[in-house]
mmCIF file of C-alpha atoms in Angstrom:
data_model
loop_
_atom_site.group_PDB
_atom_site.id
_atom_site.type_symbol
_atom_site.label_atom_id
_atom_site.label_comp_id
_atom_site.label_asym_id
_atom_site.label_seq_id
_atom_site.Cartn_x
_atom_site.Cartn_y
_atom_site.Cartn_z
ATOM 1 C CA MET U 1 11.977 15.509 5.597
ATOM 2 C CA MET U 2 13.858 14.546 2.473
ATOM 3 C CA THR U 3 10.863 15.350 0.258
ATOM 4 C CA LEU U 4 11.123 18.965 1.398
ATOM 5 C CA LEU U 5 14.648 19.090 -0.036
ATOM 6 C CA LEU U 6 13.549 17.780 -3.437
ATOM 7 C CA SER U 7 12.711 20.070 -6.322
ATOM 8 C CA PRO U 8 9.020 20.430 -7.246
ATOM 9 C CA ASN U 9 9.545 18.272 -10.338
ATOM 10 C CA ALA U 10 11.302 15.588 -8.279
ATOM 11 C CA GLN U 11 8.393 15.580 -5.836
ATOM 12 C CA TRP U 12 5.962 14.939 -8.706
ATOM 13 C CA VAL U 13 8.195 12.118 -9.955
ATOM 14 C CA LEU U 14 8.282 10.701 -6.417
ATOM 15 C CA LEU U 15 4.476 10.728 -6.268
ATOM 16 C CA SER U 16 4.185 9.059 -9.675
ATOM 17 C CA THR U 17 6.624 6.242 -8.807
ATOM 18 C CA LEU U 18 4.805 5.703 -5.497
ATOM 19 C CA ILE U 19 1.431 5.239 -7.213
ATOM 20 C CA LEU U 20 3.010 3.261 -10.058
ATOM 21 C CA GLY U 21 4.678 0.907 -7.586
ATOM 22 C CA MET U 22 1.408 0.362 -5.729
ATOM 23 C CA ALA U 23 -0.529 -0.342 -8.939
ATOM 24 C CA SER U 24 2.209 -2.669 -10.198
ATOM 25 C CA GLY U 25 2.260 -4.580 -6.930
ATOM 26 C CA MET U 26 -1.505 -5.116 -7.017
ATOM 27 C CA ILE U 27 -1.546 -6.313 -10.636
ATOM 28 C CA GLY U 28 1.545 -8.412 -9.944
ATOM 29 C CA CYS U 29 -0.509 -10.394 -7.402
ATOM 30 C CA LEU U 30 -3.073 -11.225 -10.086
ATOM 31 C CA ALA U 31 -0.304 -12.343 -12.463
ATOM 32 C CA TYR U 32 1.315 -14.387 -9.668
ATOM 33 C CA TRP U 33 -1.823 -16.353 -8.875
ATOM 34 C CA LYS U 34 -2.667 -16.729 -12.562
ATOM 35 C CA ARG U 35 0.820 -18.230 -12.985
ATOM 36 C CA GLN U 36 1.654 -15.710 -15.680
ATOM 37 C CA SER U 37 4.583 -13.834 -14.183
ATOM 38 C CA LEU U 38 6.472 -14.176 -17.467
ATOM 39 C CA MET U 39 3.536 -12.554 -19.279
ATOM 40 C CA SER U 40 4.401 -9.179 -17.744
ATOM 41 C CA ASP U 41 7.960 -9.483 -19.043
ATOM 42 C CA ALA U 42 6.763 -10.464 -22.525
ATOM 43 C CA LEU U 43 4.231 -7.629 -22.783
ATOM 44 C CA SER U 44 6.612 -4.971 -21.471
ATOM 45 C CA HIS U 45 9.103 -5.896 -24.188
ATOM 46 C CA ALA U 46 6.298 -6.144 -26.739
ATOM 47 C CA ALA U 47 5.329 -2.525 -25.989
ATOM 48 C CA LEU U 48 8.598 -1.091 -27.376
ATOM 49 C CA PRO U 49 7.682 -1.224 -31.112
ATOM 50 C CA GLY U 50 4.448 0.628 -30.352
ATOM 51 C CA VAL U 51 6.372 3.375 -28.550
ATOM 52 C CA VAL U 52 8.676 3.927 -31.521
ATOM 53 C CA ILE U 53 5.909 3.738 -34.155
ATOM 54 C CA ALA U 54 3.726 6.197 -32.197
ATOM 55 C CA PHE U 55 6.612 8.661 -32.032
ATOM 56 C CA ALA U 56 7.359 8.231 -35.735
ATOM 57 C CA LEU U 57 3.727 8.991 -36.613
ATOM 58 C CA ILE U 58 3.395 12.226 -34.595
ATOM 59 C CA GLY U 59 7.038 13.348 -34.609
ATOM 60 C CA THR U 60 7.119 14.260 -30.902
ATOM 61 C CA LYS U 61 7.160 12.487 -27.532
ATOM 62 C CA PHE U 62 3.560 13.176 -26.468
ATOM 63 C CA LEU U 63 2.914 10.730 -23.617
ATOM 64 C CA PRO U 64 -0.804 9.922 -24.206
ATOM 65 C CA VAL U 65 -0.076 8.958 -27.828
ATOM 66 C CA ILE U 66 3.051 7.045 -26.792
ATOM 67 C CA ILE U 67 1.016 5.126 -24.197
ATOM 68 C CA ALA U 68 -1.673 4.359 -26.780
ATOM 69 C CA GLY U 69 0.945 3.024 -29.206
ATOM 70 C CA ALA U 70 2.569 0.936 -26.475
ATOM 71 C CA ALA U 71 -0.814 -0.458 -25.420
ATOM 72 C CA VAL U 72 -1.742 -1.478 -28.968
ATOM 73 C CA SER U 73 1.634 -3.157 -29.476
ATOM 74 C CA ALA U 74 1.431 -4.998 -26.141
ATOM 75 C CA LEU U 75 -2.130 -6.156 -26.834
ATOM 76 C CA ILE U 76 -1.064 -7.486 -30.238
ATOM 77 C CA GLY U 77 1.716 -9.363 -28.493
ATOM 78 C CA ALA U 78 -0.764 -10.832 -25.985
ATOM 79 C CA LEU U 79 -3.143 -11.922 -28.749
ATOM 80 C CA LEU U 80 -0.280 -13.543 -30.642
ATOM 81 C CA ILE U 81 0.749 -15.457 -27.518
ATOM 82 C CA GLN U 82 -2.787 -16.792 -27.140
ATOM 83 C CA TRP U 83 -2.983 -17.617 -30.855
ATOM 84 C CA ILE U 84 0.321 -19.512 -30.814
ATOM 85 C CA ARG U 85 -0.786 -21.435 -27.731
ATOM 86 C CA SER U 86 -4.227 -22.353 -29.119
ATOM 87 C CA SER U 87 -3.196 -23.182 -32.687
ATOM 88 C CA SER U 88 -0.079 -25.232 -31.996
ATOM 89 C CA ARG U 89 1.503 -27.543 -29.455
ATOM 90 C CA ILE U 90 3.830 -24.796 -28.247
ATOM 91 C CA LYS U 91 3.477 -24.164 -24.512
ATOM 92 C CA GLU U 92 2.512 -20.765 -23.148
ATOM 93 C CA ASP U 93 5.899 -19.941 -21.624
ATOM 94 C CA THR U 94 7.609 -20.781 -24.922
ATOM 95 C CA ALA U 95 5.150 -18.579 -26.827
ATOM 96 C CA MET U 96 5.870 -15.740 -24.389
ATOM 97 C CA GLY U 97 9.594 -16.120 -24.974
ATOM 98 C CA ILE U 98 9.100 -16.010 -28.742
ATOM 99 C CA ILE U 99 6.952 -12.859 -28.648
ATOM 100 C CA LEU U 100 9.289 -11.193 -26.140
ATOM 101 C CA SER U 101 12.338 -11.744 -28.348
ATOM 102 C CA VAL U 102 10.694 -10.906 -31.682
ATOM 103 C CA PHE U 103 8.938 -7.740 -30.523
ATOM 104 C CA PHE U 104 11.924 -6.447 -28.553
ATOM 105 C CA GLY U 105 14.218 -7.073 -31.519
ATOM 106 C CA LEU U 106 11.745 -5.263 -33.786
ATOM 107 C CA GLY U 107 11.571 -2.382 -31.316
ATOM 108 C CA ILE U 108 15.359 -2.002 -31.169
ATOM 109 C CA MET U 109 15.547 -2.090 -34.973
ATOM 110 C CA LEU U 110 12.875 0.624 -35.318
ATOM 111 C CA LEU U 111 14.491 2.656 -32.538
ATOM 112 C CA THR U 112 17.827 2.598 -34.356
ATOM 113 C CA ILE U 113 16.174 3.821 -37.567
ATOM 114 C CA VAL U 114 14.208 6.598 -35.808
ATOM 115 C CA ASN U 115 17.253 7.782 -33.839
ATOM 116 C CA ARG U 116 19.034 8.490 -37.118
ATOM 117 C CA THR U 117 16.418 11.085 -38.057
ATOM 118 C CA ALA U 118 16.722 14.712 -37.004
ATOM 119 C CA SER U 119 13.803 14.640 -34.583
ATOM 120 C CA GLY U 120 14.492 11.134 -33.310
ATOM 121 C CA ASN U 121 18.052 11.923 -32.298
ATOM 122 C CA GLN U 122 16.779 14.391 -29.675
ATOM 123 C CA SER U 123 13.629 12.485 -28.724
ATOM 124 C CA GLY U 124 14.958 10.621 -25.690
ATOM 125 C CA LEU U 125 13.250 7.404 -26.787
ATOM 126 C CA ASP U 126 16.223 5.437 -25.460
ATOM 127 C CA GLY U 127 14.861 6.248 -21.998
ATOM 128 C CA PHE U 128 12.020 3.810 -22.585
ATOM 129 C CA ILE U 129 14.467 0.890 -22.524
ATOM 130 C CA PHE U 130 15.854 1.435 -19.008
ATOM 131 C CA GLY U 131 13.491 4.180 -17.828
ATOM 132 C CA GLN U 132 14.004 7.898 -17.400
ATOM 133 C CA ALA U 133 11.672 9.153 -14.684
ATOM 134 C CA ALA U 134 13.576 12.404 -14.236
ATOM 135 C CA SER U 135 12.591 13.512 -17.755
ATOM 136 C CA MET U 136 8.865 13.322 -17.016
ATOM 137 C CA THR U 137 6.924 16.563 -17.071
ATOM 138 C CA ARG U 138 4.045 17.438 -14.763
ATOM 139 C CA GLN U 139 1.594 16.598 -17.549
ATOM 140 C CA ASP U 140 3.205 13.164 -17.920
ATOM 141 C CA VAL U 141 2.810 12.608 -14.189
ATOM 142 C CA TYR U 142 -0.877 13.573 -14.339
ATOM 143 C CA VAL U 143 -1.477 11.007 -17.099
ATOM 144 C CA MET U 144 0.371 8.288 -15.186
ATOM 145 C CA LEU U 145 -1.444 9.029 -11.931
ATOM 146 C CA PHE U 146 -4.854 8.998 -13.607
ATOM 147 C CA LEU U 147 -4.288 5.666 -15.344
ATOM 148 C CA ALA U 148 -2.632 4.050 -12.305
ATOM 149 C CA LEU U 149 -5.581 5.033 -10.103
ATOM 150 C CA ILE U 150 -7.948 3.441 -12.633
ATOM 151 C CA VAL U 151 -5.963 0.197 -12.374
ATOM 152 C CA MET U 152 -6.108 0.271 -8.565
ATOM 153 C CA LEU U 153 -9.843 0.970 -8.590
ATOM 154 C CA VAL U 154 -10.484 -1.978 -10.930
ATOM 155 C CA VAL U 155 -8.678 -4.310 -8.527
ATOM 156 C CA PHE U 156 -10.402 -2.827 -5.459
ATOM 157 C CA ILE U 157 -13.962 -2.689 -6.784
ATOM 158 C CA ALA U 158 -13.897 -6.191 -8.306
ATOM 159 C CA PHE U 159 -11.954 -7.811 -5.440
ATOM 160 C CA LYS U 160 -14.503 -10.633 -4.869
ATOM 161 C CA GLU U 161 -14.658 -11.349 -8.592
ATOM 162 C CA TRP U 162 -10.865 -11.530 -8.841
ATOM 163 C CA LYS U 163 -10.761 -13.953 -5.919
ATOM 164 C CA LEU U 164 -13.307 -16.263 -7.560
ATOM 165 C CA PHE U 165 -11.705 -15.948 -10.988
ATOM 166 C CA LEU U 166 -8.198 -16.812 -9.745
ATOM 167 C CA PHE U 167 -8.951 -19.539 -7.197
ATOM 168 C CA ASP U 168 -12.146 -21.248 -8.396
ATOM 169 C CA ALA U 169 -12.890 -20.443 -12.023
ATOM 170 C CA ASP U 170 -15.392 -23.306 -12.372
ATOM 171 C CA PHE U 171 -17.442 -22.108 -9.401
ATOM 172 C CA ALA U 172 -17.321 -18.545 -10.765
ATOM 173 C CA LYS U 173 -18.562 -19.811 -14.117
ATOM 174 C CA GLY U 174 -21.390 -21.612 -12.347
ATOM 175 C CA LEU U 175 -22.423 -18.314 -10.760
ATOM 176 C CA GLY U 176 -22.693 -16.772 -14.201
ATOM 177 C CA MET U 177 -19.347 -14.971 -14.258
ATOM 178 C CA SER U 178 -17.774 -14.773 -17.701
ATOM 179 C CA ASN U 179 -14.216 -16.090 -17.640
ATOM 180 C CA ARG U 180 -13.618 -14.512 -21.037
ATOM 181 C CA LEU U 181 -14.649 -11.111 -19.670
ATOM 182 C CA MET U 182 -12.433 -11.496 -16.593
ATOM 183 C CA ASN U 183 -9.511 -12.588 -18.775
ATOM 184 C CA GLY U 184 -10.052 -9.527 -20.945
ATOM 185 C CA VAL U 185 -10.154 -7.179 -17.941
ATOM 186 C CA TYR U 186 -7.072 -8.849 -16.466
ATOM 187 C CA LEU U 187 -5.170 -8.438 -19.712
ATOM 188 C CA ALA U 188 -6.317 -4.816 -20.046
ATOM 189 C CA VAL U 189 -5.154 -3.760 -16.556
ATOM 190 C CA LEU U 190 -1.888 -5.694 -16.975
ATOM 191 C CA VAL U 191 -1.139 -3.913 -20.252
ATOM 192 C CA LEU U 192 -2.207 -0.565 -18.795
ATOM 193 C CA VAL U 193 0.101 -0.738 -15.797
ATOM 194 C CA ILE U 194 2.976 -1.856 -18.041
ATOM 195 C CA VAL U 195 2.610 0.959 -20.564
ATOM 196 C CA ILE U 196 2.324 3.675 -17.914
ATOM 197 C CA GLY U 197 5.422 2.377 -16.153
ATOM 198 C CA ILE U 198 7.849 1.951 -19.021
ATOM 199 C CA GLN U 199 8.871 5.617 -19.057
ATOM 200 C CA ALA U 200 9.784 5.509 -15.368
ATOM 201 C CA VAL U 201 11.248 1.995 -15.139
ATOM 202 C CA GLY U 202 11.792 0.938 -18.768
ATOM 203 C CA VAL U 203 10.631 -2.059 -20.785
ATOM 204 C CA ILE U 204 13.467 -4.262 -19.500
ATOM 205 C CA LEU U 205 12.919 -3.616 -15.788
ATOM 206 C CA MET U 206 9.134 -3.166 -15.711
ATOM 207 C CA ALA U 207 8.531 -6.875 -15.176
ATOM 208 C CA ALA U 208 10.581 -6.744 -11.963
ATOM 209 C CA LEU U 209 8.280 -4.089 -10.507
ATOM 210 C CA LEU U 210 5.318 -6.371 -11.190
ATOM 211 C CA ILE U 211 6.808 -9.661 -9.996
ATOM 212 C CA ILE U 212 9.098 -8.881 -7.043
ATOM 213 C CA PRO U 213 6.590 -7.085 -4.732
ATOM 214 C CA ALA U 214 4.032 -9.883 -5.174
ATOM 215 C CA VAL U 215 6.593 -12.599 -4.413
ATOM 216 C CA SER U 216 7.844 -10.604 -1.408
ATOM 217 C CA ALA U 217 4.307 -10.298 -0.034
ATOM 218 C CA ARG U 218 3.785 -14.059 -0.371
ATOM 219 C CA TYR U 219 6.402 -14.641 2.325
ATOM 220 C CA TRP U 220 4.290 -12.758 4.877
ATOM 221 C CA THR U 221 0.743 -14.044 4.434
ATOM 222 C CA HIS U 222 -1.529 -16.733 3.012
ATOM 223 C CA SER U 223 -4.411 -14.278 2.653
ATOM 224 C CA PHE U 224 -5.114 -12.995 -0.862
ATOM 225 C CA LYS U 225 -6.425 -9.707 0.538
ATOM 226 C CA TRP U 226 -3.359 -9.031 2.658
ATOM 227 C CA MET U 227 -1.060 -10.184 -0.103
ATOM 228 C CA ILE U 228 -2.472 -7.480 -2.386
ATOM 229 C CA ILE U 229 -2.132 -4.865 0.371
ATOM 230 C CA LEU U 230 1.436 -5.861 1.235
ATOM 231 C CA SER U 231 2.423 -6.090 -2.425
ATOM 232 C CA ALA U 232 1.102 -2.566 -2.995
ATOM 233 C CA LEU U 233 3.084 -1.332 0.024
ATOM 234 C CA PHE U 234 6.271 -3.067 -1.130
ATOM 235 C CA GLY U 235 5.853 -1.744 -4.680
ATOM 236 C CA GLY U 236 5.059 1.793 -3.546
ATOM 237 C CA GLY U 237 7.888 1.743 -0.999
ATOM 238 C CA ALA U 238 10.361 0.551 -3.634
ATOM 239 C CA GLY U 239 9.178 3.297 -5.999
ATOM 240 C CA MET U 240 9.682 5.990 -3.371
ATOM 241 C CA LEU U 241 12.992 4.648 -2.055
ATOM 242 C CA GLY U 242 14.491 4.126 -5.494
ATOM 243 C CA THR U 243 13.443 7.601 -6.625
ATOM 244 C CA MET U 244 14.853 9.260 -3.507
ATOM 245 C CA ILE U 245 18.180 7.441 -3.843
ATOM 246 C CA SER U 246 18.443 8.370 -7.530
ATOM 247 C CA THR U 247 18.131 12.075 -6.628
ATOM 248 C CA LEU U 248 21.316 11.873 -4.543
ATOM 249 C CA GLY U 249 23.536 11.631 -7.620
ATOM 250 C CA LYS U 250 23.677 13.480 -10.901
ATOM 251 C CA GLY U 251 22.271 11.465 -13.776
ATOM 252 C CA TRP U 252 21.535 8.401 -11.669
ATOM 253 C CA PRO U 253 18.784 6.320 -13.375
ATOM 254 C CA THR U 254 15.591 5.957 -11.376
ATOM 255 C CA GLY U 255 14.379 2.624 -12.769
ATOM 256 C CA PRO U 256 17.355 0.463 -11.739
ATOM 257 C CA PHE U 257 17.345 1.958 -8.234
ATOM 258 C CA ILE U 258 13.631 1.158 -7.894
ATOM 259 C CA VAL U 259 14.319 -2.451 -8.864
ATOM 260 C CA VAL U 260 17.264 -2.656 -6.437
ATOM 261 C CA ALA U 261 15.067 -1.269 -3.649
ATOM 262 C CA SER U 262 12.389 -3.806 -4.532
ATOM 263 C CA SER U 263 15.012 -6.557 -4.412
ATOM 264 C CA ALA U 264 16.029 -5.404 -0.929
ATOM 265 C CA PHE U 265 12.417 -5.837 0.225
ATOM 266 C CA PHE U 266 12.424 -9.317 -1.316
ATOM 267 C CA ILE U 267 15.628 -10.370 0.465
ATOM 268 C CA PHE U 268 14.247 -9.087 3.769
ATOM 269 C CA SER U 269 10.994 -11.017 3.181
ATOM 270 C CA LEU U 270 12.887 -14.136 2.153
ATOM 271 C CA LEU U 271 14.835 -14.094 5.416
ATOM 272 C CA PHE U 272 12.274 -12.822 7.927
ATOM 273 C CA GLY U 273 8.849 -13.444 6.324
ATOM 274 C CA ALA U 274 6.241 -14.558 8.859
ATOM 275 C CA GLN U 275 4.932 -17.431 6.721
ATOM 276 C CA LYS U 276 7.707 -18.745 4.498
ATOM 277 C CA GLY U 277 10.790 -16.854 5.641
ATOM 278 C CA LEU U 278 13.982 -18.866 6.047
ATOM 279 C CA LEU U 279 14.373 -17.804 9.693
ATOM 280 C CA ILE U 280 10.820 -18.885 10.566
ATOM 281 C CA LYS U 281 11.309 -22.205 8.766
ATOM 282 C CA ALA U 282 14.568 -22.807 10.642
ATOM 283 C CA LEU U 283 12.882 -22.074 13.994
ATOM 284 C CA GLN U 284 9.939 -24.321 13.136
ATOM 285 C CA LEU U 285 12.276 -27.146 12.115
ATOM 286 C CA ARG U 286 14.217 -26.762 15.350
ATOM 287 C CA THR U 287 11.000 -26.864 17.380
ATOM 288 C CA GLN U 288 9.821 -29.988 15.556
ATOM 289 C CA LYS U 289 13.123 -31.719 16.240
ATOM 290 C CA LYS U 290 12.833 -30.902 19.949
ATOM 291 C CA GLN U 291 9.279 -32.259 20.037
ATOM 292 C CA LEU U 292 10.448 -35.502 18.438
ATOM 293 C CA ILE U 293 13.486 -35.855 20.682
ATOM 294 C CA ARG U 294 11.618 -35.332 23.990
ATOM 295 C CA PRO U 295 9.385 -38.451 23.718
ATOM 296 C CA TRP U 296 12.393 -40.483 22.601
ATOM 297 C CA ASN U 297 14.440 -39.338 25.616
ATOM 298 C CA ALA U 298 11.518 -40.098 27.916
ATOM 299 C CA GLN U 299 11.236 -43.590 26.448
ATOM 300 C CA VAL U 300 14.966 -44.201 26.927
ATOM 301 C CA LYS U 301 14.788 -43.119 30.574
ATOM 302 C CA LEU U 302 11.776 -45.371 31.148
ATOM 303 C CA GLU U 303 13.593 -48.372 29.688
ATOM 304 C CA LYS U 304 16.623 -47.677 31.892
ATOM 305 C CA GLY U 305 14.388 -47.488 34.901
ATOM 306 C CA ASP U 306 15.317 -43.878 35.731
#
């Protein structure tokens, strides 16, 4: 009902954040099981210099070129993380923190320089930091939808391969699967979903859209298949809910509301999740205590001769 009250442009934005949330949730599951949740944060920050450099080269905010620049920058960041890890004793999480800080600092420095130019002052590049979904045109939405659907198809078509790659890499290698190829595809889809989402959510908050839905889904199931499905639903639902709430006020940012909506799903899952929710754990603990107390009471009665 509410979608009927939205403007045509807002409806397109709503559709784009729905698909973006679903794609992010699915890729977030891969990052969760690969134990690289911080990688999404590092690469989203690493994409900022590419955004600014791409704009400086063409002089206008043309989304396909901006996405290409962000992708190149994020991929360079990923390669540097792997290089630091392989060529030194620095751990992976430390390398991610280094790349995150250096690239984001470089991006802010370049953004400050570009914003002082005549064209940069009116470019709206600041929206890539916290997201600015309302400024997206229909053409931008088409590009985002196309790329997000590619990401979802990659996860869906290669579902069995992902399962082997994430849970039994040695067995997958024995079957002839290339771990290097799977790592490359994983990195490609992770970068792709990050760079298409930074305009809507921003480089700072994009990691939350990848991590929170996957963690929320983990509280409901032990199945990898259902975790991906639930994570996509949580991500898509957060995208829709956050976008709809942001339309209620003038100038309300879409990205932060999407993250807040995603956090609400997480809190609900944390409390009421069917597998690991706090309420379920409390009930299970109470049941276990009763089962332990009953034999003890029976033994006491037997000793008393009751």
